[in-house]
Amino acid sequence: MIDLRSDTITRPTPAMRRAMADADVGDDVLGDDPTVLALEARTAAILGHEAAVYMPSGTMTNQVAIRAWTEPGDEILLEASAHSYFYESGGPAALAGVMCHLIPGRRGLFTADQVRAVLRPANEHFPRTKLVCVENTHNRGGGAVWPVARIAAVEAVAREAGLRMHLDGARLWNAAVAAGVTEAEYARHFDSVSVCFSKGLGAPVGSALAGQAEFIARARRFRKMFGGGMRQAGIVAAGALYALDHHRDRLVEDHVNAERLAEGIADLPGADVDPATVETNIVVVGVRGTPATEVVARLKDRGVLVLARDASSIRAVTNLNVSADDIDEALRAFRQVLAA
Ligand SMILES: Cc1ncc(COP(=O)(O)O)c(C=O)c1O
């Protein structure tokens, strides 16, 4: 099977497994797991932030950040299809008790003017707006990359209004490679940054939340409260450290594969994809005439796994476990299914 459902499906490589097996461990809830401490320090350094905390998932890092920046009844600003709103099981309402004010974006990106337009005057009738969330790359936006300048413009409006900035950087690594900037150049515009090791980087488990030391101490409290304190977590953190050292530079291969996949599909009569919109490792394909679930089933019969995104579009995500040859083979299957 050629698995293009997500970049989360990757299995650890033999070398990564060895690093995990050999990891020094302690009790991370007691603060003495050396491998977790090393991963947190390295992540903070890459992002140019003071501190970081390791957690089981990107959902948890996002939801802990939202909880730590707000009080119940506050409001946060998010793009309308942001992962934290769309795919995190109602976490902002259930865990932080906040209201989500949604900003409709284009491919997941919004503008500084849109943020300005939803600001509320201080008035006891209104919820207090606290946080602007940005997702980079944007998952439902098809892996779209935020230009740094646009983030800086959003930040300027947020700062003027006294709002905090949170980055859902599950795929910040991909964004940095695609934009040709460092992760820190993005991260410096934010008060908190969530990054995932278990997506394009190919580690089996975990995400980190970075920010100032005082904020990270508060986040650790919510990590514990949400059940995210792990004990000998160095075993999995070692996979993440290995991924940081060995799998960041290769992300460009995933981007090239995604572009080639999109170009190959673009000419098929049953498909609708503009390769120019494929900036990273996510390819969203509109399907005509056949329900997306049926297209998914037919591709599966031909050895290719993808996900239905909605009734009329599917999503293919290139990843560490998919080679250039696999893309050729996947294209053969796409041709058979979407040529008609
Ligand atoms: C943009 C984005 N943020 C957060 C997450 C959540 O990560 P996790 O699956 O580790 O909870 C995902 C997962 O795909 C994602 O795409």
mmCIF file of C-alpha atoms and ligand atoms in Angstrom:
data_model
loop_
_atom_site.group_PDB
_atom_site.id
_atom_site.type_symbol
_atom_site.label_atom_id
_atom_site.label_comp_id
_atom_site.label_asym_id
_atom_site.label_seq_id
_atom_site.Cartn_x
_atom_site.Cartn_y
_atom_site.Cartn_z
ATOM 1 C CA MET A 1 0.000 0.000 0.000
ATOM 2 C CA ILE A 2 1.163 3.526 -0.765
ATOM 3 C CA ASP A 3 -0.100 5.441 2.228
ATOM 4 C CA LEU A 4 -0.905 9.070 1.416
ATOM 5 C CA ARG A 5 -3.579 9.527 4.066
ATOM 6 C CA SER A 6 -1.399 11.743 6.230
ATOM 7 C CA ASP A 7 2.160 12.485 7.260
ATOM 8 C CA THR A 8 1.227 11.059 10.674
ATOM 9 C CA ILE A 9 1.298 7.478 9.355
ATOM 10 C CA THR A 10 5.096 7.254 9.197
ATOM 11 C CA ARG A 11 6.736 4.462 11.118
ATOM 12 C CA PRO A 12 10.058 5.048 12.880
ATOM 13 C CA THR A 13 13.098 4.156 10.793
ATOM 14 C CA PRO A 14 15.518 1.485 12.077
ATOM 15 C CA ALA A 15 18.018 4.193 13.119
ATOM 16 C CA MET A 16 15.301 6.105 14.951
ATOM 17 C CA ARG A 17 14.217 2.928 16.735
ATOM 18 C CA ARG A 18 17.826 2.361 17.838
ATOM 19 C CA ALA A 19 18.035 5.903 19.209
ATOM 20 C CA MET A 20 14.806 5.276 21.111
ATOM 21 C CA ALA A 21 15.971 1.944 22.484
ATOM 22 C CA ASP A 22 19.237 3.498 23.682
ATOM 23 C CA ALA A 23 17.658 6.606 25.235
ATOM 24 C CA ASP A 24 18.570 7.670 28.755
ATOM 25 C CA VAL A 25 15.380 8.109 30.729
ATOM 26 C CA GLY A 26 14.165 9.406 34.066
ATOM 27 C CA ASP A 27 10.783 10.497 35.382
ATOM 28 C CA ASP A 28 9.693 13.480 33.310
ATOM 29 C CA VAL A 29 6.875 14.462 35.674
ATOM 30 C CA LEU A 30 9.541 14.790 38.360
ATOM 31 C CA GLY A 31 11.595 16.765 35.830
ATOM 32 C CA ASP A 32 14.597 14.457 35.522
ATOM 33 C CA ASP A 33 14.258 12.680 32.203
ATOM 34 C CA PRO A 34 17.460 13.781 30.434
ATOM 35 C CA THR A 35 16.239 12.986 26.931
ATOM 36 C CA VAL A 36 13.024 14.967 27.367
ATOM 37 C CA LEU A 37 15.013 17.857 28.831
ATOM 38 C CA ALA A 38 17.377 17.715 25.857
ATOM 39 C CA LEU A 39 14.463 17.699 23.393
ATOM 40 C CA GLU A 40 12.808 20.643 25.126
ATOM 41 C CA ALA A 41 16.047 22.651 25.178
ATOM 42 C CA ARG A 42 16.767 21.898 21.531
ATOM 43 C CA THR A 43 13.248 22.772 20.426
ATOM 44 C CA ALA A 44 13.333 26.052 22.343
ATOM 45 C CA ALA A 45 16.705 26.878 20.776
ATOM 46 C CA ILE A 46 15.512 26.147 17.238
ATOM 47 C CA LEU A 47 12.438 28.325 17.784
ATOM 48 C CA GLY A 48 14.373 31.087 19.545
ATOM 49 C CA HIS A 49 12.136 30.908 22.608
ATOM 50 C CA GLU A 50 13.145 30.690 26.266
ATOM 51 C CA ALA A 51 11.637 27.304 27.109
ATOM 52 C CA ALA A 52 9.579 24.414 25.776
ATOM 53 C CA VAL A 53 7.528 21.563 27.185
ATOM 54 C CA TYR A 54 7.036 18.141 25.581
ATOM 55 C CA MET A 55 3.505 16.754 25.336
ATOM 56 C CA PRO A 56 1.845 13.670 23.853
ATOM 57 C CA SER A 57 0.125 15.434 20.946
ATOM 58 C CA GLY A 58 -0.365 18.615 18.954
ATOM 59 C CA THR A 59 -3.935 18.707 20.137
ATOM 60 C CA MET A 60 -2.677 18.933 23.693
ATOM 61 C CA THR A 61 -0.070 21.624 22.994
ATOM 62 C CA ASN A 62 -2.706 23.738 21.228
ATOM 63 C CA GLN A 63 -5.361 23.237 23.884
ATOM 64 C CA VAL A 64 -2.948 23.800 26.758
ATOM 65 C CA ALA A 65 -1.829 27.036 25.089
ATOM 66 C CA ILE A 66 -5.421 28.200 24.644
ATOM 67 C CA ARG A 67 -6.193 27.315 28.264
ATOM 68 C CA ALA A 68 -3.034 28.964 29.582
ATOM 69 C CA TRP A 69 -3.636 32.271 27.764
ATOM 70 C CA THR A 70 -7.305 32.626 28.710
ATOM 71 C CA GLU A 71 -9.965 32.410 31.396
ATOM 72 C CA PRO A 72 -13.442 30.935 30.858
ATOM 73 C CA GLY A 73 -15.666 33.377 28.970
ATOM 74 C CA ASP A 74 -12.796 34.891 27.017
ATOM 75 C CA GLU A 75 -12.683 34.858 23.241
ATOM 76 C CA ILE A 76 -10.002 33.647 20.862
ATOM 77 C CA LEU A 77 -9.646 34.457 17.166
ATOM 78 C CA LEU A 78 -9.082 31.574 14.775
ATOM 79 C CA GLU A 79 -9.357 30.955 11.076
ATOM 80 C CA ALA A 80 -12.657 29.223 10.309
ATOM 81 C CA SER A 81 -11.084 25.871 9.421
ATOM 82 C CA ALA A 82 -8.240 25.978 11.949
ATOM 83 C CA HIS A 83 -7.268 22.588 13.310
ATOM 84 C CA SER A 84 -7.733 23.775 16.922
ATOM 85 C CA TYR A 85 -11.360 24.628 16.116
ATOM 86 C CA PHE A 86 -12.225 22.079 13.442
ATOM 87 C CA TYR A 87 -10.471 18.903 14.535
ATOM 88 C CA GLU A 88 -9.803 19.076 18.265
ATOM 89 C CA SER A 89 -13.097 17.722 19.560
ATOM 90 C CA GLY A 90 -14.438 21.036 20.829
ATOM 91 C CA GLY A 91 -11.414 21.471 23.106
ATOM 92 C CA PRO A 92 -11.571 25.277 23.347
ATOM 93 C CA ALA A 93 -15.135 25.084 24.703
ATOM 94 C CA ALA A 94 -14.658 22.014 26.881
ATOM 95 C CA LEU A 95 -11.182 22.591 28.290
ATOM 96 C CA ALA A 96 -10.752 26.373 28.321
ATOM 97 C CA GLY A 97 -14.387 27.514 28.288
ATOM 98 C CA VAL A 98 -13.621 30.091 25.617
ATOM 99 C CA MET A 99 -15.603 31.389 22.662
ATOM 100 C CA CYS A 100 -14.125 30.887 19.207
ATOM 101 C CA HIS A 101 -14.503 33.891 16.929
ATOM 102 C CA LEU A 102 -13.889 32.558 13.433
ATOM 103 C CA ILE A 103 -12.221 34.541 10.681
ATOM 104 C CA PRO A 104 -12.843 33.160 7.180
ATOM 105 C CA GLY A 105 -9.516 32.803 5.419
ATOM 106 C CA ARG A 106 -8.313 31.978 1.928
ATOM 107 C CA ARG A 107 -6.648 28.591 2.053
ATOM 108 C CA GLY A 108 -6.428 29.126 5.816
ATOM 109 C CA LEU A 109 -4.727 32.520 5.686
ATOM 110 C CA PHE A 110 -6.365 35.716 6.879
ATOM 111 C CA THR A 111 -5.247 39.338 6.908
ATOM 112 C CA ALA A 112 -4.373 41.952 9.500
ATOM 113 C CA ASP A 113 -7.423 43.956 8.352
ATOM 114 C CA GLN A 114 -9.684 41.001 9.081
ATOM 115 C CA VAL A 115 -8.297 40.849 12.610
ATOM 116 C CA ARG A 116 -8.793 44.604 13.035
ATOM 117 C CA ALA A 117 -12.384 44.266 11.824
ATOM 118 C CA VAL A 118 -13.350 41.853 14.606
ATOM 119 C CA LEU A 119 -11.725 43.684 17.508
ATOM 120 C CA ARG A 120 -14.187 44.693 20.222
ATOM 121 C CA PRO A 121 -14.118 47.799 22.356
ATOM 122 C CA ALA A 122 -13.649 47.203 26.091
ATOM 123 C CA ASN A 123 -17.198 46.861 27.335
ATOM 124 C CA GLU A 124 -18.686 44.529 29.910
ATOM 125 C CA HIS A 125 -21.196 43.214 27.369
ATOM 126 C CA PHE A 126 -18.483 41.620 25.269
ATOM 127 C CA PRO A 127 -16.258 38.630 25.863
ATOM 128 C CA ARG A 128 -12.668 39.675 26.387
ATOM 129 C CA THR A 129 -10.628 38.830 23.300
ATOM 130 C CA LYS A 130 -7.282 37.376 24.354
ATOM 131 C CA LEU A 131 -5.570 35.386 21.641
ATOM 132 C CA VAL A 132 -4.979 35.233 17.898
ATOM 133 C CA CYS A 133 -4.239 31.731 16.577
ATOM 134 C CA VAL A 134 -2.367 31.195 13.324
ATOM 135 C CA GLU A 135 -1.826 27.800 11.677
ATOM 136 C CA ASN A 136 1.294 27.377 9.535
ATOM 137 C CA THR A 137 1.253 25.402 7.332
ATOM 138 C CA HIS A 138 -2.520 25.311 7.244
ATOM 139 C CA ASN A 139 -3.870 21.770 7.175
ATOM 140 C CA ARG A 140 -7.362 22.288 5.704
ATOM 141 C CA GLY A 141 -5.909 25.105 3.625
ATOM 142 C CA GLY A 142 -4.004 22.404 1.707
ATOM 143 C CA GLY A 143 -0.620 22.945 3.350
ATOM 144 C CA ALA A 144 -0.628 26.677 2.586
ATOM 145 C CA VAL A 145 2.361 28.664 3.841
ATOM 146 C CA TRP A 146 2.045 32.021 5.587
ATOM 147 C CA PRO A 147 4.410 34.717 4.279
ATOM 148 C CA VAL A 148 6.374 36.076 7.262
ATOM 149 C CA ALA A 149 5.335 39.624 6.360
ATOM 150 C CA ARG A 150 1.660 38.758 6.610
ATOM 151 C CA ILE A 151 2.191 37.268 10.061
ATOM 152 C CA ALA A 152 4.086 40.401 11.091
ATOM 153 C CA ALA A 153 1.131 42.520 9.976
ATOM 154 C CA VAL A 154 -1.324 40.368 11.972
ATOM 155 C CA GLU A 155 1.007 40.570 14.956
ATOM 156 C CA ALA A 156 1.125 44.382 14.772
ATOM 157 C CA VAL A 157 -2.671 44.567 15.033
ATOM 158 C CA ALA A 158 -2.703 41.982 17.830
ATOM 159 C CA ARG A 159 -0.047 43.808 19.857
ATOM 160 C CA GLU A 160 -1.821 47.125 19.487
ATOM 161 C CA ALA A 161 -4.968 45.496 20.883
ATOM 162 C CA GLY A 162 -3.073 43.722 23.681
ATOM 163 C CA LEU A 163 -3.734 40.244 22.264
ATOM 164 C CA ARG A 164 -1.405 37.276 22.526
ATOM 165 C CA MET A 165 -0.290 35.344 19.458
ATOM 166 C CA HIS A 166 -0.304 31.527 19.300
ATOM 167 C CA LEU A 167 1.129 29.514 16.416
ATOM 168 C CA ASP A 168 -0.145 26.043 15.606
ATOM 169 C CA GLY A 169 3.060 25.007 13.907
ATOM 170 C CA ALA A 170 2.315 21.303 13.582
ATOM 171 C CA ARG A 171 3.992 21.657 10.177
ATOM 172 C CA LEU A 172 6.134 24.709 10.857
ATOM 173 C CA TRP A 173 9.084 22.628 9.651
ATOM 174 C CA ASN A 174 7.459 22.342 6.226
ATOM 175 C CA ALA A 175 6.605 26.050 6.182
ATOM 176 C CA ALA A 176 10.187 27.038 6.975
ATOM 177 C CA VAL A 177 11.588 24.806 4.218
ATOM 178 C CA ALA A 178 9.036 26.085 1.689
ATOM 179 C CA ALA A 179 9.475 29.762 2.584
ATOM 180 C CA GLY A 180 13.247 29.508 2.835
ATOM 181 C CA VAL A 181 13.337 31.009 6.332
ATOM 182 C CA THR A 182 14.265 29.571 9.724
ATOM 183 C CA GLU A 183 11.598 28.323 12.101
ATOM 184 C CA ALA A 184 12.743 31.070 14.494
ATOM 185 C CA GLU A 185 11.922 33.766 11.933
ATOM 186 C CA TYR A 186 8.331 32.635 12.122
ATOM 187 C CA ALA A 187 8.357 31.875 15.855
ATOM 188 C CA ARG A 188 9.532 35.318 16.931
ATOM 189 C CA HIS A 189 6.138 36.783 16.054
ATOM 190 C CA PHE A 190 4.382 34.550 18.602
ATOM 191 C CA ASP A 191 4.037 34.287 22.369
ATOM 192 C CA SER A 192 3.548 30.534 22.131
ATOM 193 C CA VAL A 193 4.453 28.050 19.431
ATOM 194 C CA SER A 194 3.253 24.469 19.085
ATOM 195 C CA VAL A 195 5.317 22.151 16.902
ATOM 196 C CA CYS A 196 4.740 18.465 16.125
ATOM 197 C CA PHE A 197 7.425 15.803 15.771
ATOM 198 C CA SER A 198 4.939 13.166 14.652
ATOM 199 C CA LYS A 199 3.933 14.703 11.294
ATOM 200 C CA GLY A 200 6.412 15.360 8.495
ATOM 201 C CA LEU A 201 9.414 14.773 10.754
ATOM 202 C CA GLY A 202 8.396 11.156 11.144
ATOM 203 C CA ALA A 203 8.732 10.638 14.909
ATOM 204 C CA PRO A 204 6.155 8.325 16.465
ATOM 205 C CA VAL A 205 4.933 10.515 19.320
ATOM 206 C CA GLY A 206 4.768 14.035 20.542
ATOM 207 C CA SER A 207 4.700 17.777 20.199
ATOM 208 C CA ALA A 208 6.238 20.681 22.067
ATOM 209 C CA LEU A 209 4.945 24.023 23.205
ATOM 210 C CA ALA A 210 7.490 26.846 23.344
ATOM 211 C CA GLY A 211 7.360 30.307 24.860
ATOM 212 C CA GLN A 212 8.721 32.360 27.748
ATOM 213 C CA ALA A 213 9.772 30.389 30.842
ATOM 214 C CA GLU A 214 6.969 31.795 32.995
ATOM 215 C CA PHE A 215 4.333 30.832 30.420
ATOM 216 C CA ILE A 216 5.805 27.356 29.966
ATOM 217 C CA ALA A 217 5.670 26.816 33.746
ATOM 218 C CA ARG A 218 1.956 27.643 33.613
ATOM 219 C CA ALA A 219 1.542 25.349 30.586
ATOM 220 C CA ARG A 220 3.189 22.491 32.518
ATOM 221 C CA ARG A 221 0.484 22.825 35.138
ATOM 222 C CA PHE A 222 -2.241 22.430 32.497
ATOM 223 C CA ARG A 223 -0.335 19.565 30.851
ATOM 224 C CA LYS A 224 -0.546 17.752 34.186
ATOM 225 C CA MET A 225 -4.202 18.680 34.633
ATOM 226 C CA PHE A 226 -5.078 17.411 31.139
ATOM 227 C CA GLY A 227 -3.310 14.113 31.838
ATOM 228 C CA GLY A 228 -0.282 14.738 29.638
ATOM 229 C CA GLY A 229 2.449 14.145 32.195
ATOM 230 C CA MET A 230 4.429 11.126 30.983
ATOM 231 C CA ARG A 231 7.048 9.285 33.019
ATOM 232 C CA GLN A 232 9.904 7.596 31.070
ATOM 233 C CA ALA A 233 8.986 9.759 28.105
ATOM 234 C CA GLY A 234 12.637 9.894 27.005
ATOM 235 C CA ILE A 235 11.950 6.741 24.979
ATOM 236 C CA VAL A 236 9.610 8.636 22.655
ATOM 237 C CA ALA A 237 11.413 11.978 23.002
ATOM 238 C CA ALA A 238 14.515 10.255 21.589
ATOM 239 C CA GLY A 239 12.567 9.586 18.385
ATOM 240 C CA ALA A 240 11.667 13.267 18.209
ATOM 241 C CA LEU A 241 15.281 14.352 18.809
ATOM 242 C CA TYR A 242 16.430 11.969 16.105
ATOM 243 C CA ALA A 243 13.834 13.422 13.742
ATOM 244 C CA LEU A 244 14.977 16.991 14.440
ATOM 245 C CA ASP A 245 18.549 16.034 13.601
ATOM 246 C CA HIS A 246 17.908 13.844 10.571
ATOM 247 C CA HIS A 247 14.540 14.543 8.978
ATOM 248 C CA ARG A 248 14.172 18.309 8.679
ATOM 249 C CA ASP A 249 16.282 18.814 5.593
ATOM 250 C CA ARG A 250 14.593 16.002 3.692
ATOM 251 C CA LEU A 251 11.149 17.644 3.874
ATOM 252 C CA VAL A 252 11.896 19.257 0.533
ATOM 253 C CA GLU A 253 11.634 15.754 -0.991
ATOM 254 C CA ASP A 254 8.051 15.504 0.273
ATOM 255 C CA HIS A 255 7.286 18.890 -1.284
ATOM 256 C CA VAL A 256 8.752 17.874 -4.648
ATOM 257 C CA ASN A 257 6.786 14.604 -4.532
ATOM 258 C CA ALA A 258 3.568 16.481 -3.713
ATOM 259 C CA GLU A 259 4.063 18.867 -6.596
ATOM 260 C CA ARG A 260 4.722 16.025 -9.013
ATOM 261 C CA LEU A 261 1.645 14.203 -7.781
ATOM 262 C CA ALA A 262 -0.476 17.333 -8.302
ATOM 263 C CA GLU A 263 0.954 17.929 -11.762
ATOM 264 C CA GLY A 264 0.206 14.350 -12.738
ATOM 265 C CA ILE A 265 -3.359 14.547 -11.487
ATOM 266 C CA ALA A 266 -4.092 18.023 -12.865
ATOM 267 C CA ASP A 267 -4.669 16.786 -16.420
ATOM 268 C CA LEU A 268 -7.149 14.087 -15.492
ATOM 269 C CA PRO A 269 -10.738 14.877 -16.506
ATOM 270 C CA GLY A 270 -12.248 13.643 -13.224
ATOM 271 C CA ALA A 271 -9.953 15.762 -11.043
ATOM 272 C CA ASP A 272 -9.601 19.378 -10.101
ATOM 273 C CA VAL A 273 -6.256 20.482 -8.702
ATOM 274 C CA ASP A 274 -4.074 23.498 -9.359
ATOM 275 C CA PRO A 275 -0.434 22.474 -8.859
ATOM 276 C CA ALA A 276 0.422 26.131 -8.199
ATOM 277 C CA THR A 277 -1.460 25.871 -4.898
ATOM 278 C CA VAL A 278 0.624 22.927 -3.721
ATOM 279 C CA GLU A 279 3.251 24.627 -1.585
ATOM 280 C CA THR A 280 4.249 21.833 0.791
ATOM 281 C CA ASN A 281 3.299 18.173 1.321
ATOM 282 C CA ILE A 282 -0.514 18.321 1.125
ATOM 283 C CA VAL A 283 -2.411 17.870 -2.147
ATOM 284 C CA VAL A 284 -6.149 18.572 -2.140
ATOM 285 C CA VAL A 285 -7.952 17.196 -5.182
ATOM 286 C CA GLY A 286 -11.511 18.084 -6.106
ATOM 287 C CA VAL A 287 -13.270 15.121 -7.677
ATOM 288 C CA ARG A 288 -16.003 15.420 -10.290
ATOM 289 C CA GLY A 289 -18.864 13.054 -10.952
ATOM 290 C CA THR A 290 -17.954 10.467 -8.310
ATOM 291 C CA PRO A 291 -18.371 10.905 -4.541
ATOM 292 C CA ALA A 292 -15.055 11.366 -2.745
ATOM 293 C CA THR A 293 -15.619 8.259 -0.612
ATOM 294 C CA GLU A 294 -16.040 6.188 -3.786
ATOM 295 C CA VAL A 295 -12.803 7.609 -5.235
ATOM 296 C CA VAL A 296 -11.035 6.727 -1.972
ATOM 297 C CA ALA A 297 -12.364 3.145 -2.181
ATOM 298 C CA ARG A 298 -11.328 2.734 -5.828
ATOM 299 C CA LEU A 299 -7.824 4.051 -5.125
ATOM 300 C CA LYS A 300 -7.567 1.665 -2.194
ATOM 301 C CA ASP A 301 -8.424 -1.249 -4.501
ATOM 302 C CA ARG A 302 -5.402 -0.154 -6.559
ATOM 303 C CA GLY A 303 -3.048 0.047 -3.591
ATOM 304 C CA VAL A 304 -3.226 3.770 -2.777
ATOM 305 C CA LEU A 305 -4.586 5.148 0.469
ATOM 306 C CA VAL A 306 -5.924 8.734 0.632
ATOM 307 C CA LEU A 307 -8.588 10.423 2.762
ATOM 308 C CA ALA A 308 -11.901 11.987 1.747
ATOM 309 C CA ARG A 309 -11.803 15.602 2.875
ATOM 310 C CA ASP A 310 -15.481 16.268 2.226
ATOM 311 C CA ALA A 311 -18.098 14.962 -0.249
ATOM 312 C CA SER A 312 -16.217 16.227 -3.299
ATOM 313 C CA SER A 313 -12.535 16.397 -2.411
ATOM 314 C CA ILE A 314 -9.785 14.085 -1.293
ATOM 315 C CA ARG A 315 -6.443 14.703 0.322
ATOM 316 C CA ALA A 316 -3.085 13.101 -0.346
ATOM 317 C CA VAL A 317 -0.118 13.864 1.904
ATOM 318 C CA THR A 318 3.425 12.944 0.943
ATOM 319 C CA ASN A 319 5.636 11.723 3.725
ATOM 320 C CA LEU A 320 8.799 9.959 4.839
ATOM 321 C CA ASN A 321 7.432 6.556 3.887
ATOM 322 C CA VAL A 322 6.589 7.556 0.291
ATOM 323 C CA SER A 323 9.330 7.548 -2.358
ATOM 324 C CA ALA A 324 9.477 9.182 -5.790
ATOM 325 C CA ASP A 325 8.800 5.734 -7.307
ATOM 326 C CA ASP A 326 5.718 5.408 -5.106
ATOM 327 C CA ILE A 327 4.447 8.677 -6.597
ATOM 328 C CA ASP A 328 4.768 7.177 -10.109
ATOM 329 C CA GLU A 329 2.822 4.155 -8.966
ATOM 330 C CA ALA A 330 0.205 6.282 -7.197
ATOM 331 C CA LEU A 331 -0.223 8.329 -10.381
ATOM 332 C CA ARG A 332 -0.956 5.166 -12.335
ATOM 333 C CA ALA A 333 -3.772 4.413 -9.887
ATOM 334 C CA PHE A 334 -5.090 7.990 -10.034
ATOM 335 C CA ARG A 335 -5.146 7.783 -13.831
ATOM 336 C CA GLN A 336 -7.214 4.608 -13.747
ATOM 337 C CA VAL A 337 -9.690 6.031 -11.244
ATOM 338 C CA LEU A 338 -10.018 9.637 -12.390
ATOM 339 C CA ALA A 339 -9.520 9.383 -16.156
ATOM 340 C CA ALA A 340 -13.124 8.382 -16.700
HETATM 341 C C1 LIG B 1 -2.347 21.778 11.941
HETATM 342 C C2 LIG B 1 -2.480 20.728 12.979
HETATM 343 N N1 LIG B 1 -2.476 21.075 14.269
HETATM 344 C C3 LIG B 1 -2.583 20.169 15.252
HETATM 345 C C4 LIG B 1 -2.716 18.825 14.962
HETATM 346 C C5 LIG B 1 -2.921 17.859 16.090
HETATM 347 O O1 LIG B 1 -1.885 16.978 16.260
HETATM 348 P P1 LIG B 1 -2.108 15.594 17.020
HETATM 349 O O2 LIG B 1 -2.674 14.654 16.005
HETATM 350 O O3 LIG B 1 -0.718 15.230 17.460
HETATM 351 O O4 LIG B 1 -3.019 15.820 18.153
HETATM 352 C C6 LIG B 1 -2.726 18.413 13.629
HETATM 353 C C7 LIG B 1 -2.874 16.990 13.304
HETATM 354 O O5 LIG B 1 -2.905 16.585 12.168
HETATM 355 C C8 LIG B 1 -2.617 19.390 12.614
HETATM 356 O O6 LIG B 1 -2.660 19.067 11.320
#
